[in-house]
Short mmCIF file of N, CA and C in Angstrom, two decimals:
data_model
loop_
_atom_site.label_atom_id
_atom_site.label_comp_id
_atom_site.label_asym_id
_atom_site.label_seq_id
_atom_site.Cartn_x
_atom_site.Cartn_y
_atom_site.Cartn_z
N UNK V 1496 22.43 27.18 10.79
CA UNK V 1496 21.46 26.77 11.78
C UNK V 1496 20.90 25.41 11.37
N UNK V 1497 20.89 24.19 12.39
CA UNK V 1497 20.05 23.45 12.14
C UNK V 1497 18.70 23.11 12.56
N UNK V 1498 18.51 22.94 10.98
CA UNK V 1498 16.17 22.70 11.58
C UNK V 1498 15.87 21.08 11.44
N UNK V 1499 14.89 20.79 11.55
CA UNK V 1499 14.01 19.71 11.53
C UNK V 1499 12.95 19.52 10.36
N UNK V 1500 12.94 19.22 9.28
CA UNK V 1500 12.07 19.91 8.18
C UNK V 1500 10.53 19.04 8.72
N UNK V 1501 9.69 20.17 8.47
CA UNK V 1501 8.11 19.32 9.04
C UNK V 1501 7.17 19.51 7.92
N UNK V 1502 7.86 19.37 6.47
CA UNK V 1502 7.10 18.98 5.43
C UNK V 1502 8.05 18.47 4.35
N UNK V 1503 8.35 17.87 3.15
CA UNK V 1503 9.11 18.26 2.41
C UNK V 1503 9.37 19.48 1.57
N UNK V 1504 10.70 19.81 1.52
CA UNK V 1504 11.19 21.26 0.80
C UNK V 1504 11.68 20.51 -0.25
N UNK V 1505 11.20 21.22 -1.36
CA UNK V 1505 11.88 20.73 -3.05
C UNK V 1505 13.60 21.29 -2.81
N UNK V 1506 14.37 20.41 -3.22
CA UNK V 1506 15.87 20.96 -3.16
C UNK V 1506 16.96 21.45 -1.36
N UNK V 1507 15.72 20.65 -0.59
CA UNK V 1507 16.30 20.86 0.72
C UNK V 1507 16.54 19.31 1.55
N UNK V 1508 14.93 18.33 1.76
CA UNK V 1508 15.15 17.40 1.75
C UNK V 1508 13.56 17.05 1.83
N UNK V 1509 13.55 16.27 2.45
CA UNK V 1509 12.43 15.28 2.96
C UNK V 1509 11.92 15.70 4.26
N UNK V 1510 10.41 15.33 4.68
CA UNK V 1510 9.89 15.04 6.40
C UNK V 1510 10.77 14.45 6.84
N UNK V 1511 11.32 15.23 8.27
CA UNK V 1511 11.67 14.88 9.17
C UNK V 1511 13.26 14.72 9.13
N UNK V 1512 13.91 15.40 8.30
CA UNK V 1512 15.20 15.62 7.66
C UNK V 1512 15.80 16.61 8.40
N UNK V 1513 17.13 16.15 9.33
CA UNK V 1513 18.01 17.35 9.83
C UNK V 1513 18.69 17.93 8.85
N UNK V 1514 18.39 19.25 8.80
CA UNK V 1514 19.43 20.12 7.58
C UNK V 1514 20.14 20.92 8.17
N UNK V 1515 21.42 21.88 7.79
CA UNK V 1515 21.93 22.85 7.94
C UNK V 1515 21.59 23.80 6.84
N UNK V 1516 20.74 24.75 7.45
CA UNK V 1516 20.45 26.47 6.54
C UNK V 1516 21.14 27.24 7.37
N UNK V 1517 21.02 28.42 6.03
CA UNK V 1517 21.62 29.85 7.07
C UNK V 1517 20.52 30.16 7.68
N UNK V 1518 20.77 31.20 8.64
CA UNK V 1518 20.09 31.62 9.85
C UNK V 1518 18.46 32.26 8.95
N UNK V 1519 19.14 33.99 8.38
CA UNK V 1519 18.05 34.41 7.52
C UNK V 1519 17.19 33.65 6.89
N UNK V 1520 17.56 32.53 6.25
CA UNK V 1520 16.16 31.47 5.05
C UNK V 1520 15.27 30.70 6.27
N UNK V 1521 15.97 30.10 7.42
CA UNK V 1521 15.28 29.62 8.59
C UNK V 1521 14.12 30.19 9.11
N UNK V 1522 14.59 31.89 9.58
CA UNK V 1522 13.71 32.70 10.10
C UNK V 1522 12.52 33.16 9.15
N UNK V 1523 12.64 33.59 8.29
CA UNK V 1523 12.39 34.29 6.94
C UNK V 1523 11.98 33.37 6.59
N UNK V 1524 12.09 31.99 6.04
CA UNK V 1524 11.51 31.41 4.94
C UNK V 1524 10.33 30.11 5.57
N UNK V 1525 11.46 29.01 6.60
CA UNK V 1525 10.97 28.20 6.81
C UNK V 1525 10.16 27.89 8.13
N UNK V 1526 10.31 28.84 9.01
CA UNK V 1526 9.68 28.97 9.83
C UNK V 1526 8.82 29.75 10.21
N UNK V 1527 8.27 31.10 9.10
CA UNK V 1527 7.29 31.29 8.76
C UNK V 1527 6.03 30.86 7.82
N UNK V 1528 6.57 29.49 6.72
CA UNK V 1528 5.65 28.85 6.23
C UNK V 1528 5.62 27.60 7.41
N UNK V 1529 5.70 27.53 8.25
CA UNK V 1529 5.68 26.15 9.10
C UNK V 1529 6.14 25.12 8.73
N UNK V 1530 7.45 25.10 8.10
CA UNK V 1530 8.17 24.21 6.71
C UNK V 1530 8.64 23.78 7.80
N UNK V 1531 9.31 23.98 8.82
CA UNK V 1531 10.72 23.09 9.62
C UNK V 1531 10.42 23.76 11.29
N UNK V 1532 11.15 23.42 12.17
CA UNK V 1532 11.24 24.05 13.18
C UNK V 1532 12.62 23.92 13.71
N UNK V 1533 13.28 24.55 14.63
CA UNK V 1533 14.75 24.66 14.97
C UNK V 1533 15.02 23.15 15.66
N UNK V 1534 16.26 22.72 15.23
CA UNK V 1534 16.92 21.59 15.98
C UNK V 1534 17.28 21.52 17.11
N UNK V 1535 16.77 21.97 17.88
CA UNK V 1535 16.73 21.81 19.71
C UNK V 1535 17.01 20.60 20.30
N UNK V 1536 16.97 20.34 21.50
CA UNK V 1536 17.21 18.92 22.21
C UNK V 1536 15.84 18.13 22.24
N UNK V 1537 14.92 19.39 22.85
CA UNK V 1537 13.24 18.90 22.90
C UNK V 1537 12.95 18.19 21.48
N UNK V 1538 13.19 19.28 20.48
CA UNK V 1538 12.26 18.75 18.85
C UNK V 1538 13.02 17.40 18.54
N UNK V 1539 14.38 17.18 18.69
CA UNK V 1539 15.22 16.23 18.25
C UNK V 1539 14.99 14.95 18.67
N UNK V 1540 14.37 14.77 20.17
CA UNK V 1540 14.04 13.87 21.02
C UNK V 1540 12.42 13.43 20.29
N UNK V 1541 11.64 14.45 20.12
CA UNK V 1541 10.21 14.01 19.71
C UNK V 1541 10.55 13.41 18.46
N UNK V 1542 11.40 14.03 17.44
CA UNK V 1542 11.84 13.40 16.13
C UNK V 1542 11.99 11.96 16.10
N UNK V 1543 12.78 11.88 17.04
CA UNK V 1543 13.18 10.14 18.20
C UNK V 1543 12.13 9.02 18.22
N UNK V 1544 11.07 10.14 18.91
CA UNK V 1544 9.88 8.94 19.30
C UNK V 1544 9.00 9.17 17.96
N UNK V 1545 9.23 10.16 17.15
CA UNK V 1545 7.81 9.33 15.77
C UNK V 1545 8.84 8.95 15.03
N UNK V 1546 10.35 8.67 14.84
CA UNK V 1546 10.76 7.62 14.30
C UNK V 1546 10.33 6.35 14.44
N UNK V 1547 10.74 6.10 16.23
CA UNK V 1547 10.38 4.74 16.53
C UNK V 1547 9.15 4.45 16.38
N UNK V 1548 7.93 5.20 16.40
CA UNK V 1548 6.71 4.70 16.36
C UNK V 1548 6.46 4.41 15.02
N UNK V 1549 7.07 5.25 14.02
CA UNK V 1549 7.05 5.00 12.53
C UNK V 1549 7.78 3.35 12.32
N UNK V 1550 8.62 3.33 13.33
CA UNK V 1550 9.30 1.91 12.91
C UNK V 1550 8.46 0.99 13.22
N UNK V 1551 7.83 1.14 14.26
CA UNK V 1551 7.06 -0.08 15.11
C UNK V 1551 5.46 -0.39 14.00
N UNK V 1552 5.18 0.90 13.63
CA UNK V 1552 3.90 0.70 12.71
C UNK V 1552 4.30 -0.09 11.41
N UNK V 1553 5.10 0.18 10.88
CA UNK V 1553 5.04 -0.07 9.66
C UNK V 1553 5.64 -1.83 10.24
N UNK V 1554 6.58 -2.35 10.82
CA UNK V 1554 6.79 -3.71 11.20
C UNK V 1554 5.42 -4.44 12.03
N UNK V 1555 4.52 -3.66 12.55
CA UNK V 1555 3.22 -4.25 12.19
C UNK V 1555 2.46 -4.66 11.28
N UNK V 1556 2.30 -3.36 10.08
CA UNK V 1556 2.02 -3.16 9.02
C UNK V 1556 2.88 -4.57 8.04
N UNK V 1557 3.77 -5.20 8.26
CA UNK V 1557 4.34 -5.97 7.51
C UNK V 1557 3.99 -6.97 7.83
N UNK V 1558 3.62 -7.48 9.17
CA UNK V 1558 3.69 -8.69 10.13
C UNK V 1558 2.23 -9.26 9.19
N UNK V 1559 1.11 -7.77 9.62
CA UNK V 1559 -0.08 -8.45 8.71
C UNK V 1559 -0.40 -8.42 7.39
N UNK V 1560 0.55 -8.01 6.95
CA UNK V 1560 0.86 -8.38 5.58
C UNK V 1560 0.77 -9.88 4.98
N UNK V 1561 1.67 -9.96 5.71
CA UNK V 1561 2.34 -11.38 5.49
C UNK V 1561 1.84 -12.56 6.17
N UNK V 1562 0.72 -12.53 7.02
CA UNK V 1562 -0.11 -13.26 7.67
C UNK V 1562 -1.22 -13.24 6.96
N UNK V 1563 -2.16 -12.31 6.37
CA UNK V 1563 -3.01 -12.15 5.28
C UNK V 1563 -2.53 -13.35 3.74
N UNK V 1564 -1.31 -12.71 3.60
CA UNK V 1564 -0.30 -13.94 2.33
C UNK V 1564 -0.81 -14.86 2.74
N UNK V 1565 -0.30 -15.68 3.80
CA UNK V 1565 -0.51 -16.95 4.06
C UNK V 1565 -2.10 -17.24 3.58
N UNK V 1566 -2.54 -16.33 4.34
CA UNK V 1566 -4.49 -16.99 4.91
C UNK V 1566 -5.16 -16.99 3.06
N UNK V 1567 -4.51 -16.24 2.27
CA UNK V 1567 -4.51 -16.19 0.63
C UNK V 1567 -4.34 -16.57 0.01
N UNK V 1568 -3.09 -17.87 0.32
CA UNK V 1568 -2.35 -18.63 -0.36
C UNK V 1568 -3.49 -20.09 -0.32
N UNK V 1569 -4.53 -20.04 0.69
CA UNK V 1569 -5.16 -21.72 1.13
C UNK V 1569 -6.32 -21.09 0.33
N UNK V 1570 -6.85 -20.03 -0.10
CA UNK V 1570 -8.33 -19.32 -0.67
C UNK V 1570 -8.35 -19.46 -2.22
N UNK V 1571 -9.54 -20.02 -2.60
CA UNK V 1571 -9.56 -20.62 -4.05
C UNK V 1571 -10.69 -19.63 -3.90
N UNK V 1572 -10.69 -18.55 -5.05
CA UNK V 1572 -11.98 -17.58 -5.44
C UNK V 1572 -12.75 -18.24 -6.40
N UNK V 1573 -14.34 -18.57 -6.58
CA UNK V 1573 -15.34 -18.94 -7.09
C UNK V 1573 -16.01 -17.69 -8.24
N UNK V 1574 -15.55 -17.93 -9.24
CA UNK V 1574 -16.47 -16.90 -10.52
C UNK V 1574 -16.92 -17.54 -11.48
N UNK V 1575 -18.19 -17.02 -11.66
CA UNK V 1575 -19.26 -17.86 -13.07
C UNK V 1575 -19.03 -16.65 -13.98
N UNK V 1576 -18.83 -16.88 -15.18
CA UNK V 1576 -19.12 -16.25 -15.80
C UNK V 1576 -19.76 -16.58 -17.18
N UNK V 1577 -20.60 -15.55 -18.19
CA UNK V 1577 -21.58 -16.49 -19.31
C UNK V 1577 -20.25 -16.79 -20.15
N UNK V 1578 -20.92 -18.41 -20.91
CA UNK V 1578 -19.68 -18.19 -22.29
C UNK V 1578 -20.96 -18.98 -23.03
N UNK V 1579 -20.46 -18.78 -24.48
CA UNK V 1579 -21.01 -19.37 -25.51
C UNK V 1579 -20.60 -20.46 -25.62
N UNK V 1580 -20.91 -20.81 -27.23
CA UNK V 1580 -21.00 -21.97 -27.97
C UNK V 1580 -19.30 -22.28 -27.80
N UNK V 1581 -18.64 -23.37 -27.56
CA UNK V 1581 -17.62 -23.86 -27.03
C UNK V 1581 -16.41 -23.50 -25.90
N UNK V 1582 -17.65 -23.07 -25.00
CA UNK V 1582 -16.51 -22.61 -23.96
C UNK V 1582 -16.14 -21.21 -24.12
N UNK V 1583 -16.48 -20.68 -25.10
CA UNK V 1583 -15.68 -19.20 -24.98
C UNK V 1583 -16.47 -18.25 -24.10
N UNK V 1584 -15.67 -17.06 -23.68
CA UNK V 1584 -16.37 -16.67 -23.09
C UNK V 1584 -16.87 -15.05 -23.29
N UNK V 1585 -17.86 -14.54 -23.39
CA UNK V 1585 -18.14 -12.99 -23.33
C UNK V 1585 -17.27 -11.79 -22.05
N UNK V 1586 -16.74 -11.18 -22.66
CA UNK V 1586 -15.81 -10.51 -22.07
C UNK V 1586 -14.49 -11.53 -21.15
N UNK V 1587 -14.63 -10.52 -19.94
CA UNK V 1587 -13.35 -11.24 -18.98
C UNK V 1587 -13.09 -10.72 -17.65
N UNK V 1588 -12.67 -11.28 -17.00
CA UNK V 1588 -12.90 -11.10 -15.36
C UNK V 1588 -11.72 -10.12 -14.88
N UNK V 1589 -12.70 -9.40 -14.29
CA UNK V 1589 -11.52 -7.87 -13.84
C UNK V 1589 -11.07 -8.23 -12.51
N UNK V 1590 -9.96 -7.14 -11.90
CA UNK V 1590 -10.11 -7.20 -10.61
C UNK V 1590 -10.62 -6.83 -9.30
N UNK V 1591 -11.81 -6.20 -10.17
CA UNK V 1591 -12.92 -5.51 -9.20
C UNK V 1591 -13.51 -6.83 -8.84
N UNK V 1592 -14.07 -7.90 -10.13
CA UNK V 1592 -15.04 -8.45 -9.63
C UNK V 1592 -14.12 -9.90 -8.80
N UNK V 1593 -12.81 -9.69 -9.21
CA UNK V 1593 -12.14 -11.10 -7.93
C UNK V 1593 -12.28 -10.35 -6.49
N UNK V 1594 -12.30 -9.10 -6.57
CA UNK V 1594 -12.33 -8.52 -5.67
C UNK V 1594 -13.68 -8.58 -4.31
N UNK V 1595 -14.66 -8.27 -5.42
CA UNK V 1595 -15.55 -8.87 -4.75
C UNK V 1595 -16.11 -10.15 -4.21
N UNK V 1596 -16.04 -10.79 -5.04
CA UNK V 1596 -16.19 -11.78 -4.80
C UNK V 1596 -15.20 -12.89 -3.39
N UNK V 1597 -14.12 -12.20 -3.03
CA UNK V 1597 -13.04 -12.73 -2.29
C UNK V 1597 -14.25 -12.16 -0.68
N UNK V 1598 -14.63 -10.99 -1.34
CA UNK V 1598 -14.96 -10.44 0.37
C UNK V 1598 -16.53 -11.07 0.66
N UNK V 1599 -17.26 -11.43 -0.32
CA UNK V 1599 -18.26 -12.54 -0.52
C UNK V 1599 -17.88 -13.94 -0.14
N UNK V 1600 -16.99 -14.64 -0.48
CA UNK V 1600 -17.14 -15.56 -0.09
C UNK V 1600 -15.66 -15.77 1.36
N UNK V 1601 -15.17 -15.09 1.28
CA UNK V 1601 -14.34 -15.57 2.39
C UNK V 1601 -13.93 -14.28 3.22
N UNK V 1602 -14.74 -13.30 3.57
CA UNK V 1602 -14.81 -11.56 4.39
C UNK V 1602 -13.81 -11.31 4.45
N UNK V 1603 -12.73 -11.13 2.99
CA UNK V 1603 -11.38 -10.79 3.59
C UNK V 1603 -11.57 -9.57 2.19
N UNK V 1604 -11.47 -8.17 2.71
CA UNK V 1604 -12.01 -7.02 2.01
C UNK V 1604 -10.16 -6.64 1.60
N UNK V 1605 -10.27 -6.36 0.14
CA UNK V 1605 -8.58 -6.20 -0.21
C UNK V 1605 -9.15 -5.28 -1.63
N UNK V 1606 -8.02 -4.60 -1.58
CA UNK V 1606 -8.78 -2.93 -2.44
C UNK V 1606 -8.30 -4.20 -3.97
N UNK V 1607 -9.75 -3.24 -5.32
CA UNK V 1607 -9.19 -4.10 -6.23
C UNK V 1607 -7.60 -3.41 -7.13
N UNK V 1608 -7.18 -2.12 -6.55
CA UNK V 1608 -6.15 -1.89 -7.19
C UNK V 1608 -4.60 -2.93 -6.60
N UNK V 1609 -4.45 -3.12 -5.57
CA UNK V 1609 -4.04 -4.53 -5.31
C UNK V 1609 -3.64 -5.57 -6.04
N UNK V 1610 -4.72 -6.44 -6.48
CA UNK V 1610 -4.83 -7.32 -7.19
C UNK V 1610 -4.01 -7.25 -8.38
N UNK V 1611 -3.29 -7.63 -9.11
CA UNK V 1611 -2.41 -7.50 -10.32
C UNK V 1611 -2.82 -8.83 -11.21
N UNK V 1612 -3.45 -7.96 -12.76
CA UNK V 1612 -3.84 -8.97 -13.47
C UNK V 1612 -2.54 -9.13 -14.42
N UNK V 1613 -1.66 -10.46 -15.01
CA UNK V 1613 -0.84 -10.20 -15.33
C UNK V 1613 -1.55 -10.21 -17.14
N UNK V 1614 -2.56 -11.07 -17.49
CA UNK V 1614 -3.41 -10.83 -18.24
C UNK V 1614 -4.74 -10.76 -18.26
N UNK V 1615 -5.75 -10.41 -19.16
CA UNK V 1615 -7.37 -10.54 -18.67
C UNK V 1615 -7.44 -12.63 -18.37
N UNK V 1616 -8.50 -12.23 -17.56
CA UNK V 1616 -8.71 -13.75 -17.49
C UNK V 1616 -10.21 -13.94 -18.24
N UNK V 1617 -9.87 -14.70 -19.43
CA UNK V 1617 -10.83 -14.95 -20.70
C UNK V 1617 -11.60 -16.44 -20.46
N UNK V 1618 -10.15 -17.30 -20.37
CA UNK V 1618 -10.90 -18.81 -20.04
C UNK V 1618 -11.30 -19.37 -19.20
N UNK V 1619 -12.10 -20.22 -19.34
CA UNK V 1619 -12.76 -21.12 -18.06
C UNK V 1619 -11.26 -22.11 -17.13
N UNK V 1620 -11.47 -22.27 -16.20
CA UNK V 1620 -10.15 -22.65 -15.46
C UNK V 1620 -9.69 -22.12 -13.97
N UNK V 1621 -8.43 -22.79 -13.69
CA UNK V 1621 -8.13 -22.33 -12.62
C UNK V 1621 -6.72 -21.39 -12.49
N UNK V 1622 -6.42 -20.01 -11.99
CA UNK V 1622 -5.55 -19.11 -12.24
C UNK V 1622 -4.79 -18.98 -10.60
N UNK V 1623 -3.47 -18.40 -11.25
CA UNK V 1623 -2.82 -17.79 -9.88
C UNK V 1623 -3.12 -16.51 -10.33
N UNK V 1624 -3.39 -15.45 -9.25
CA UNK V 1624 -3.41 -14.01 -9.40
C UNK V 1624 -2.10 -13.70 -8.75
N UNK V 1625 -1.75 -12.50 -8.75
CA UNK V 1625 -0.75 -12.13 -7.27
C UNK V 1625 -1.36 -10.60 -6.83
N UNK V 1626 -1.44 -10.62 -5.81
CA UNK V 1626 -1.85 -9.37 -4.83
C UNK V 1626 -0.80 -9.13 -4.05
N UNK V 1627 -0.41 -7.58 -4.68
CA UNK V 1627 0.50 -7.08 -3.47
C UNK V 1627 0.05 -6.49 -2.52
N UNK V 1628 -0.20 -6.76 -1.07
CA UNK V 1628 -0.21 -6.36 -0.05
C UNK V 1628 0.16 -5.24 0.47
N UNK V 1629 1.69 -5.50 0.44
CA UNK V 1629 2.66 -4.26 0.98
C UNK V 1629 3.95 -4.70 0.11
N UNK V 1630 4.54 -3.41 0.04
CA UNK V 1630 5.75 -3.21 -0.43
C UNK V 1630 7.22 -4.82 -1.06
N UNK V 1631 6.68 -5.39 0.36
CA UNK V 1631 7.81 -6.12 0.18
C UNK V 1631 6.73 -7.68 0.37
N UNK V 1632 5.35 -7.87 0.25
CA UNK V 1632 4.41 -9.26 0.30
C UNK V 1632 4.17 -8.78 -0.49
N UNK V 1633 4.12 -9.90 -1.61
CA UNK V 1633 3.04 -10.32 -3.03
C UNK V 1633 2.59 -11.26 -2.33
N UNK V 1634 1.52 -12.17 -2.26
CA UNK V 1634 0.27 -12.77 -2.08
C UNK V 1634 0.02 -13.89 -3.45
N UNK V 1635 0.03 -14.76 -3.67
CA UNK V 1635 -0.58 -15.78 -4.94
C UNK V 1635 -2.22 -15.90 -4.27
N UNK V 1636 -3.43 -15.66 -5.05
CA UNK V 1636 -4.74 -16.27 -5.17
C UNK V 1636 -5.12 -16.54 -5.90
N UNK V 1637 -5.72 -17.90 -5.73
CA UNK V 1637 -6.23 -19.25 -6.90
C UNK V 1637 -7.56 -18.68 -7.33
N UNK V 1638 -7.96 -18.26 -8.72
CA UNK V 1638 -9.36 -17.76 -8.90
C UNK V 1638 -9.87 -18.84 -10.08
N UNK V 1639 -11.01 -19.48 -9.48
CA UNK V 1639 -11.50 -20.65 -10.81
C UNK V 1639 -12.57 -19.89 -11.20
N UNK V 1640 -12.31 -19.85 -12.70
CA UNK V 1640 -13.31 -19.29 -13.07
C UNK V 1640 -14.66 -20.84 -14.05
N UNK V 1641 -15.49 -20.46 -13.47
CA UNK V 1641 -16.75 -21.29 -14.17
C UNK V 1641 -17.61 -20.85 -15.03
N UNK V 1642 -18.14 -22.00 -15.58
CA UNK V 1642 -19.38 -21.49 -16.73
C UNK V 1642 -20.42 -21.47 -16.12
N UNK V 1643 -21.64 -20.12 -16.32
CA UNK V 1643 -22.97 -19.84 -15.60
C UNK V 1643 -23.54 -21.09 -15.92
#
């Protein structure tokens, strides 16, 4: 019999996966936990349309991805931080606080797990960060960091 799986099954497949089971595990197993439902013309067709809508979201989902990149790539982030006696500085700038600071000075709100530090940023200066967006946009942002 073929079903439609409407969750993932460990060792069967994935959401939204046409499988062939025997009849008994169908009735009996997966269509009394609400795991799958039978491969009909109706279910197969709805399968159809949240594919395509899955396609159409996520090629949105990319479009502003990658339009965000851009608007990221022209944004220089502003951070003071204290340092001592020659420039050095007390601690080092996370990506919570580029984080904040990005939606402070230019309202563009971007989670700080995102942000990828490739090391702490210790010195006074100007840095590339990279922020991945989505899957397939990394993002470069310029963060200068200053002395209070």
């Amino acid at each position: 019999m073929k079903v439609i799986l409407i969750q993932d099954v460990k060792s069967l497949g994935k959401k939204g996966d046409v499988v062939n089971v025997s009849d008994g595990y169908a009735r009996n197993n997966l269509f009394t936990k609400k795991l799958a439902v039978e491969a009909n013309s109706k279910n197969l067709n709805d399968l159809k349309l949240q594919n395509q809508h899955a396609d159409k979201v996520a090629a949105e989902n990319l479009a502003e991805a990658k339009e965000l990149a851009e608007k990221l790539k022209e944004i220089t982030v502003s951070l003071k931080i204290r340092t001592g006696e020659g420039g050095k500085s007390f601690g080092s700038v996370s990506s919570k606080e580029i984080a904040e600071a990005l939606k402070k000075q230019s309202g563009i709100e971007i989670d700080k797990k995102k942000i990828k530090l490739s090391e702490s940023l210790k010195n006074l200066g100007t840095f590339e960060v990279k922020v991945k967006l989505h899957p397939e946009v990394t993002a470069e942002l310029s963060v200068k960091i200053e002395a209070e």
